[in-house]
C-alpha atoms as an extended CHARMM CRD file, in Angstrom:
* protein
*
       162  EXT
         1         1  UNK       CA            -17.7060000000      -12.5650000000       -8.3420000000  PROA      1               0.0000000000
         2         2  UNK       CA            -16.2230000000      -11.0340000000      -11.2800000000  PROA      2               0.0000000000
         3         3  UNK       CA            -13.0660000000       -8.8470000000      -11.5550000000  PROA      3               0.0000000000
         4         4  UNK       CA            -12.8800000000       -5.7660000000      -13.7070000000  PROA      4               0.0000000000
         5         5  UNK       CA            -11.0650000000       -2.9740000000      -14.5430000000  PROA      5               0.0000000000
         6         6  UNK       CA            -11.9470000000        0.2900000000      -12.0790000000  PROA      6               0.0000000000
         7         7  UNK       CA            -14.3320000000        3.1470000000      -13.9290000000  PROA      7               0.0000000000
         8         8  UNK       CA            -15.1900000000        6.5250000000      -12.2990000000  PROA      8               0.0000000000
         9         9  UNK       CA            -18.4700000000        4.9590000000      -10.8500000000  PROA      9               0.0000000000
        10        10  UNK       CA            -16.9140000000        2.5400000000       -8.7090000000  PROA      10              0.0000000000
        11        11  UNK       CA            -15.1720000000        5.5110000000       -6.5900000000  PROA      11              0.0000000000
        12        12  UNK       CA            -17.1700000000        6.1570000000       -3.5430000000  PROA      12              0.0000000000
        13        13  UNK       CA            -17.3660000000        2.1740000000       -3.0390000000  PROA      13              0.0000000000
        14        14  UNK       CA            -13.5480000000        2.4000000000       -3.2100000000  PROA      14              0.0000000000
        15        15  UNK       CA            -13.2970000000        5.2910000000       -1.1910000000  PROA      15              0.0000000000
        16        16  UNK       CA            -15.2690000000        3.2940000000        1.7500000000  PROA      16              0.0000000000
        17        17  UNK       CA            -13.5350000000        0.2290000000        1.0260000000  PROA      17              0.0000000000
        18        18  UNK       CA            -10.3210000000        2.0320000000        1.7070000000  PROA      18              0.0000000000
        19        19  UNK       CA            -11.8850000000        4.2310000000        4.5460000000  PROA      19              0.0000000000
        20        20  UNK       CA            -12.8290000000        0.8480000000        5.8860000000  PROA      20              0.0000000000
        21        21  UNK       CA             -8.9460000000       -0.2820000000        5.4540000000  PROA      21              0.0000000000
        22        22  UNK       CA             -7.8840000000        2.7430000000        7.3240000000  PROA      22              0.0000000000
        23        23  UNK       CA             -9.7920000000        1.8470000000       10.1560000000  PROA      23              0.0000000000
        24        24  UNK       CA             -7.8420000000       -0.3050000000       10.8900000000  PROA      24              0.0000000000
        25        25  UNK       CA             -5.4390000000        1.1460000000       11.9700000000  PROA      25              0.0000000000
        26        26  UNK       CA             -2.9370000000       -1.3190000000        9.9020000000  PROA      26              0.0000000000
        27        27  UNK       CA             -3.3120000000       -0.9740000000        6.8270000000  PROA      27              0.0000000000
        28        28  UNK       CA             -1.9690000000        2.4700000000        5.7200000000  PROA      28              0.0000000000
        29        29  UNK       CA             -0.3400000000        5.8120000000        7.2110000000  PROA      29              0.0000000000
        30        30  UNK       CA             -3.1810000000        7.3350000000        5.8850000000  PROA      30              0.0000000000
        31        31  UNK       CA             -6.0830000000        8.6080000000        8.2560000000  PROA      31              0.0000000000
        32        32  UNK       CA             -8.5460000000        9.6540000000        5.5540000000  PROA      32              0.0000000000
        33        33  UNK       CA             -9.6820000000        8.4110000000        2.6700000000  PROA      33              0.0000000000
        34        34  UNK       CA             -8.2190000000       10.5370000000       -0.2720000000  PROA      34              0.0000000000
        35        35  UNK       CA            -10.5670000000       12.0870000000       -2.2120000000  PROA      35              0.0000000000
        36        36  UNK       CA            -11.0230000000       11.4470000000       -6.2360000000  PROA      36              0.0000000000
        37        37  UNK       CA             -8.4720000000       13.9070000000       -7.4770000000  PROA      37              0.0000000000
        38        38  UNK       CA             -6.1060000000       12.5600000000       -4.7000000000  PROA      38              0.0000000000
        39        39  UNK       CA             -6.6380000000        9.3110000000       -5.4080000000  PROA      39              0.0000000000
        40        40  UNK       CA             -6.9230000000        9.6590000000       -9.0110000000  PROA      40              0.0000000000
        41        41  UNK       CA             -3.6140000000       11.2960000000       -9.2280000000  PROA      41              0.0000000000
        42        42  UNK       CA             -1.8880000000        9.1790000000       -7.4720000000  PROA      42              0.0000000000
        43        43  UNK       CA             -2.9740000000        5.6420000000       -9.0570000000  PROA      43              0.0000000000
        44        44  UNK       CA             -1.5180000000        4.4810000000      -12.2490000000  PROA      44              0.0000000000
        45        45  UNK       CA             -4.1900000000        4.2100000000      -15.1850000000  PROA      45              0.0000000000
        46        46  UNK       CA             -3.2290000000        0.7790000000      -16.1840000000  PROA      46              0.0000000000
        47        47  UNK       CA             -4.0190000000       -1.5240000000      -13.3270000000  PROA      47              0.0000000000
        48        48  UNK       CA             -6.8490000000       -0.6710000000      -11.3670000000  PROA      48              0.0000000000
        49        49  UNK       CA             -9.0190000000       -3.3750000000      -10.8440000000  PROA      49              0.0000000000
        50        50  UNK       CA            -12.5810000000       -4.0060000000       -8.5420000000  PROA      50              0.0000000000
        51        51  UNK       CA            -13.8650000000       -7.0010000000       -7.6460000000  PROA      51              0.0000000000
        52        52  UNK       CA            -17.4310000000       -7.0290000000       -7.9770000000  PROA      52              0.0000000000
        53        53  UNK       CA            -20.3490000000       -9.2050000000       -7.1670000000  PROA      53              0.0000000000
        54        54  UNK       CA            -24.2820000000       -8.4500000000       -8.0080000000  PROA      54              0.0000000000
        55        55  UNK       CA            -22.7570000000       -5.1350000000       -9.4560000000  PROA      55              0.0000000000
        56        56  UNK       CA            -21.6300000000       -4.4130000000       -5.4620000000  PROA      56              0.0000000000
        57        57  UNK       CA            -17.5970000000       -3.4520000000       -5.5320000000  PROA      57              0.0000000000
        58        58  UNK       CA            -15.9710000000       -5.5760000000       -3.0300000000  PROA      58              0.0000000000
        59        59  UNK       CA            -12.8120000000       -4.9530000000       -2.6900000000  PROA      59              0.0000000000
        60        60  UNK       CA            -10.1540000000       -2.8630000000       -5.5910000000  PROA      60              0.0000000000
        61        61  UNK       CA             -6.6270000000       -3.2390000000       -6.1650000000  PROA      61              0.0000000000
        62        62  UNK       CA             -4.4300000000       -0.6020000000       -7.9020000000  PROA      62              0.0000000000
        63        63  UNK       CA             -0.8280000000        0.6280000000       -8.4050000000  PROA      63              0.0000000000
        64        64  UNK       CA              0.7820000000        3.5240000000       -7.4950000000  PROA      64              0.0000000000
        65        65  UNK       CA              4.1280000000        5.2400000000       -9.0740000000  PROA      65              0.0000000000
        66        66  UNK       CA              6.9180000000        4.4550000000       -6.7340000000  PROA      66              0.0000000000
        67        67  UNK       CA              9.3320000000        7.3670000000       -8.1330000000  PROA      67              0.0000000000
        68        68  UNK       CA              8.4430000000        9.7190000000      -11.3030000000  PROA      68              0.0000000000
        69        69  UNK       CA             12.1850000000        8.7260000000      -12.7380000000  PROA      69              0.0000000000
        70        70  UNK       CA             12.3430000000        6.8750000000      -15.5160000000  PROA      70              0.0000000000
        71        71  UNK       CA             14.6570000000        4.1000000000      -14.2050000000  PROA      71              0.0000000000
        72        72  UNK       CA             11.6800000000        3.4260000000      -12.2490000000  PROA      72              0.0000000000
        73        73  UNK       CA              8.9150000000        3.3610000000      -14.8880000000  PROA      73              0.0000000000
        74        74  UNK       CA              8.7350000000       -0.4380000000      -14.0290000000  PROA      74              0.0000000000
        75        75  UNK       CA              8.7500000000       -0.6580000000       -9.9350000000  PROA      75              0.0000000000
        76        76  UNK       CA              5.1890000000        0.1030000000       -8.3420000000  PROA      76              0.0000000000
        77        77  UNK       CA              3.5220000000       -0.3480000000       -5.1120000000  PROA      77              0.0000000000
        78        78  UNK       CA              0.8890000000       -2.1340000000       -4.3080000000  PROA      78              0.0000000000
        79        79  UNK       CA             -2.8960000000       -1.5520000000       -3.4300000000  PROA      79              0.0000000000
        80        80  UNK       CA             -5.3640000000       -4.4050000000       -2.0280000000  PROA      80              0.0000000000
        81        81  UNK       CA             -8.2720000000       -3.6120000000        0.0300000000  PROA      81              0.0000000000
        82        82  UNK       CA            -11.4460000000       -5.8720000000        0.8300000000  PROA      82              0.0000000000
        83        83  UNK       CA            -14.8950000000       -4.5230000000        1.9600000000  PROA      83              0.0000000000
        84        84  UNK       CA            -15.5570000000       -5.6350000000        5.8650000000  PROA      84              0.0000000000
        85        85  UNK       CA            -18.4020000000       -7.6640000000        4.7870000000  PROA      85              0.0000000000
        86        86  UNK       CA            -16.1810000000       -9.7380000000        1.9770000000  PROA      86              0.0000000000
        87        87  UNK       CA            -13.4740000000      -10.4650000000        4.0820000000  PROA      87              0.0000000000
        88        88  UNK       CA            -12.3980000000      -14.4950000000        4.0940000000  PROA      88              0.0000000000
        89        89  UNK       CA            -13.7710000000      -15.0570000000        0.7750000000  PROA      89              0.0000000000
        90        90  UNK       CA            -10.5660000000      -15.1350000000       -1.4210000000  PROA      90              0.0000000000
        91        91  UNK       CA            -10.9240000000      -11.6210000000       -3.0300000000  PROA      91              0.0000000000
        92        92  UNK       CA             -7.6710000000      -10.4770000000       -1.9950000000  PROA      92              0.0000000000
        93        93  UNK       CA             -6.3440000000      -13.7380000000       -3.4870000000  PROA      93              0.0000000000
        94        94  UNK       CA             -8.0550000000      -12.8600000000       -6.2040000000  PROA      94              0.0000000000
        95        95  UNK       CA             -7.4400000000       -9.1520000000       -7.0740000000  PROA      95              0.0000000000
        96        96  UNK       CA             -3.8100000000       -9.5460000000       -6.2520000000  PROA      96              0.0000000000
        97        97  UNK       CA             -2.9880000000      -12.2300000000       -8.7370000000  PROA      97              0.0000000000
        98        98  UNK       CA             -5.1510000000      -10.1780000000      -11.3070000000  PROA      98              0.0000000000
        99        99  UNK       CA             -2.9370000000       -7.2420000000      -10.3660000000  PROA      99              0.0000000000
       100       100  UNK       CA              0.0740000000       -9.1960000000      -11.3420000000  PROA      100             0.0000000000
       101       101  UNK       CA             -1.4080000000      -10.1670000000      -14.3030000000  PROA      101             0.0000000000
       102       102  UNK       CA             -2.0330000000       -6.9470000000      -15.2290000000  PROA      102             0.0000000000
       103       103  UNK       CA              0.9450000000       -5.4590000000      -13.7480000000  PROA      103             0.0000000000
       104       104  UNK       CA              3.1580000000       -7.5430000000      -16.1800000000  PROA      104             0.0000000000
       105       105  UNK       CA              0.7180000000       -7.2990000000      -19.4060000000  PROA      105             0.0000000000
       106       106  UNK       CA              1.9650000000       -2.9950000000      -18.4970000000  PROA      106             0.0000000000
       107       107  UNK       CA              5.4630000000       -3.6290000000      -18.4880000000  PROA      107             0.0000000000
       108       108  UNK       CA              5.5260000000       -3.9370000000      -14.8210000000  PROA      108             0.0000000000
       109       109  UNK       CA              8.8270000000       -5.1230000000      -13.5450000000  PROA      109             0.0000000000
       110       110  UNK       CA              8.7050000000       -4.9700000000       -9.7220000000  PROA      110             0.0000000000
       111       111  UNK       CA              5.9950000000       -4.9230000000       -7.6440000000  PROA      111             0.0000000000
       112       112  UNK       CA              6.6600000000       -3.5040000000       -3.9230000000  PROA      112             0.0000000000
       113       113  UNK       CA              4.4240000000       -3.4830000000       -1.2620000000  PROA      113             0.0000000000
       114       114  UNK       CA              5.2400000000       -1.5340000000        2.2780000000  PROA      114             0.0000000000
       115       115  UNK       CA              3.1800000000       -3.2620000000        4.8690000000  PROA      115             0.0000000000
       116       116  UNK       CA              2.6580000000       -2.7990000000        9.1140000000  PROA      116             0.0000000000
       117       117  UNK       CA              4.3720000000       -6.1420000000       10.6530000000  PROA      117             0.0000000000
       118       118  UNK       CA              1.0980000000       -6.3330000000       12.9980000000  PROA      118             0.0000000000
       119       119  UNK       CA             -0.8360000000       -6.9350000000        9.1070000000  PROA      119             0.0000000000
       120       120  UNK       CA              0.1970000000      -10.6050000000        9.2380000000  PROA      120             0.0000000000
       121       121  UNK       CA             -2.0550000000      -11.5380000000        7.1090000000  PROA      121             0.0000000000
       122       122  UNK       CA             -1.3210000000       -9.1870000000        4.2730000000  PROA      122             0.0000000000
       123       123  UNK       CA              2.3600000000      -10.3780000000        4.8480000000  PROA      123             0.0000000000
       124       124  UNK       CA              1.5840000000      -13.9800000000        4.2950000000  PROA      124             0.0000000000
       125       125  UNK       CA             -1.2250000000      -12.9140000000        1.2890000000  PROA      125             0.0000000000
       126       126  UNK       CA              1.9620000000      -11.3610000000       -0.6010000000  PROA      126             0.0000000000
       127       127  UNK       CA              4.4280000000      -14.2230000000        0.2720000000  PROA      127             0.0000000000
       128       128  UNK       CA              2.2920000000      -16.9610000000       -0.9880000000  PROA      128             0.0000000000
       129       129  UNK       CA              2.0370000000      -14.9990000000       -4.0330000000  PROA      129             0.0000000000
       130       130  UNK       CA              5.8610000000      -14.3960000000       -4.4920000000  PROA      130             0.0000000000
       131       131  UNK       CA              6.7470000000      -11.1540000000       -2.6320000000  PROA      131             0.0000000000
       132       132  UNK       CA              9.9450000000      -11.8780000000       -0.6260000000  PROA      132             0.0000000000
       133       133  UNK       CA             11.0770000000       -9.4120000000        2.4890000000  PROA      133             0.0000000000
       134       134  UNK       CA             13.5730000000       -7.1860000000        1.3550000000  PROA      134             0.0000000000
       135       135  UNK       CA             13.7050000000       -5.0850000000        4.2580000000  PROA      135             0.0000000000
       136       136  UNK       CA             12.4230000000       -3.3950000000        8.0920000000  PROA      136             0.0000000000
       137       137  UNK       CA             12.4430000000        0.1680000000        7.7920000000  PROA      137             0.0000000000
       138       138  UNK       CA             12.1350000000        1.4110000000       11.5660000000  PROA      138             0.0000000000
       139       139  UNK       CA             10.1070000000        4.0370000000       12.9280000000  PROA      139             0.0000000000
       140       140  UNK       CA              9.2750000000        4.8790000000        9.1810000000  PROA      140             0.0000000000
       141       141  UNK       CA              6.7590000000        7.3620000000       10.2310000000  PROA      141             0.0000000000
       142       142  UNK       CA              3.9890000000        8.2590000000       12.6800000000  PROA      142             0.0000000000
       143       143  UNK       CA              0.0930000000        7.0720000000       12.9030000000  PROA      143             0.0000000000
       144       144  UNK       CA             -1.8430000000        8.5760000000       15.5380000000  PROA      144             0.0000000000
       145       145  UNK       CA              1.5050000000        9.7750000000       17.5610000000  PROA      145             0.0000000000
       146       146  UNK       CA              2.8670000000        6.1000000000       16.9950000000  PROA      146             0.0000000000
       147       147  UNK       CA              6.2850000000        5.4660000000       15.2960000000  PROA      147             0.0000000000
       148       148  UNK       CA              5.7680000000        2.3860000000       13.3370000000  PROA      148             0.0000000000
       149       149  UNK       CA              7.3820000000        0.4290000000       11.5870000000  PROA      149             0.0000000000
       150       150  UNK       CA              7.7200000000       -1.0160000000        8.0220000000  PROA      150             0.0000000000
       151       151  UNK       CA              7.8330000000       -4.5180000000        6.2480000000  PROA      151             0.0000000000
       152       152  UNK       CA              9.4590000000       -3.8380000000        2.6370000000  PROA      152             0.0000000000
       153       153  UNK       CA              8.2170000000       -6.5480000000        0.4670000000  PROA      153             0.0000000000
       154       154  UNK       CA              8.9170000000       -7.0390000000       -3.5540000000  PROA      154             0.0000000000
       155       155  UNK       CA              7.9660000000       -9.2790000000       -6.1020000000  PROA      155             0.0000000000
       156       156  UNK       CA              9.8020000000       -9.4620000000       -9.1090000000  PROA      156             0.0000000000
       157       157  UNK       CA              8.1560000000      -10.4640000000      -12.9440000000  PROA      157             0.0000000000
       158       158  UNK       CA              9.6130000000      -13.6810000000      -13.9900000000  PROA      158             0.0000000000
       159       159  UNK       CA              8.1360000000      -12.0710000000      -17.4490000000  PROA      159             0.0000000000
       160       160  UNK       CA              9.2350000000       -8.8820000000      -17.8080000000  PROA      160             0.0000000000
       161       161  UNK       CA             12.1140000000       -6.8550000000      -17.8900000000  PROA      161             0.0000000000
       162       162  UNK       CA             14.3860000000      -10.2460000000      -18.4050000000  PROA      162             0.0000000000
């Protein structure tokens, strides 16, 4: 398995990676895959990464803008999503340490990551790779006519903005 930086070919196995995440029904507020320009748009360029083996995508892993103020050109949030099939391999290990990698080498500050408390392990996957919890939001918003709630997790560079 190899990890690489996203092109515009790897989309649709993103988009069913993250359709895949969705179905879930923990990993995201969102009921439907985005679409390119949705997605596209709402990435940053910098750090979008796939994991890939026998030139199948995996999994990806990707930031999005947190707030288009400049005080905040350094805090993003965090994207990692494995393919059904891939799942228990490490790739999340994997593409999230890459992420920080990359996420630093961009002048990446603070990474956040807003997770479901019922995602367990993504809250354990970000803690062993120093996210702390910085907060509960409550009732942050509604899936399927279900309030749920937030876990507010950040990790902060030991790198950059020192």
């Amino acid at each position: 398995m190899i990890i690489r930086q996203f092109v515009e070919s790897d989309f649709l196995a993103v988009q069913n990676i993250y359709q895949q995440g969705i179905d879930t029904g923990n990993a995201t507020f969102q009921t439907k895959a985005k679409s390119w320009q949705q997605w596209n748009s709402s990435m940053l360029n910098c750090c979008r990464l796939v994991a890939v083996q026998r030139d199948q995508v995996l999994g990806w892993a990707g930031l999005s803008v947190v707030s288009s103020r400049e005080v905040y050109s350094g805090v993003a949030e965090v994207s990692v999503y494995v393919a059904n099939q891939a799942q228990g391999k490490g790739l999340r290990q994997a593409l999230l340490n890459a992420l920080i990698n990359e996420s630093e080498k961009s002048g990446i500050w603070t990474l956040q990551a807003s997770i479901f408390p019922e995602n367990t392990n993504s809250i354990a996957l970000h803690t062993r790779n120093g996210f702390r919890q910085v907060g509960n939001r409550e009732k942050l918003g509604q899936l399927h006519g279900v309030w749920r709630n937030v876990v507010l997790m950040e990790r902060r560079s030991a790198v950059v903005g020192l």
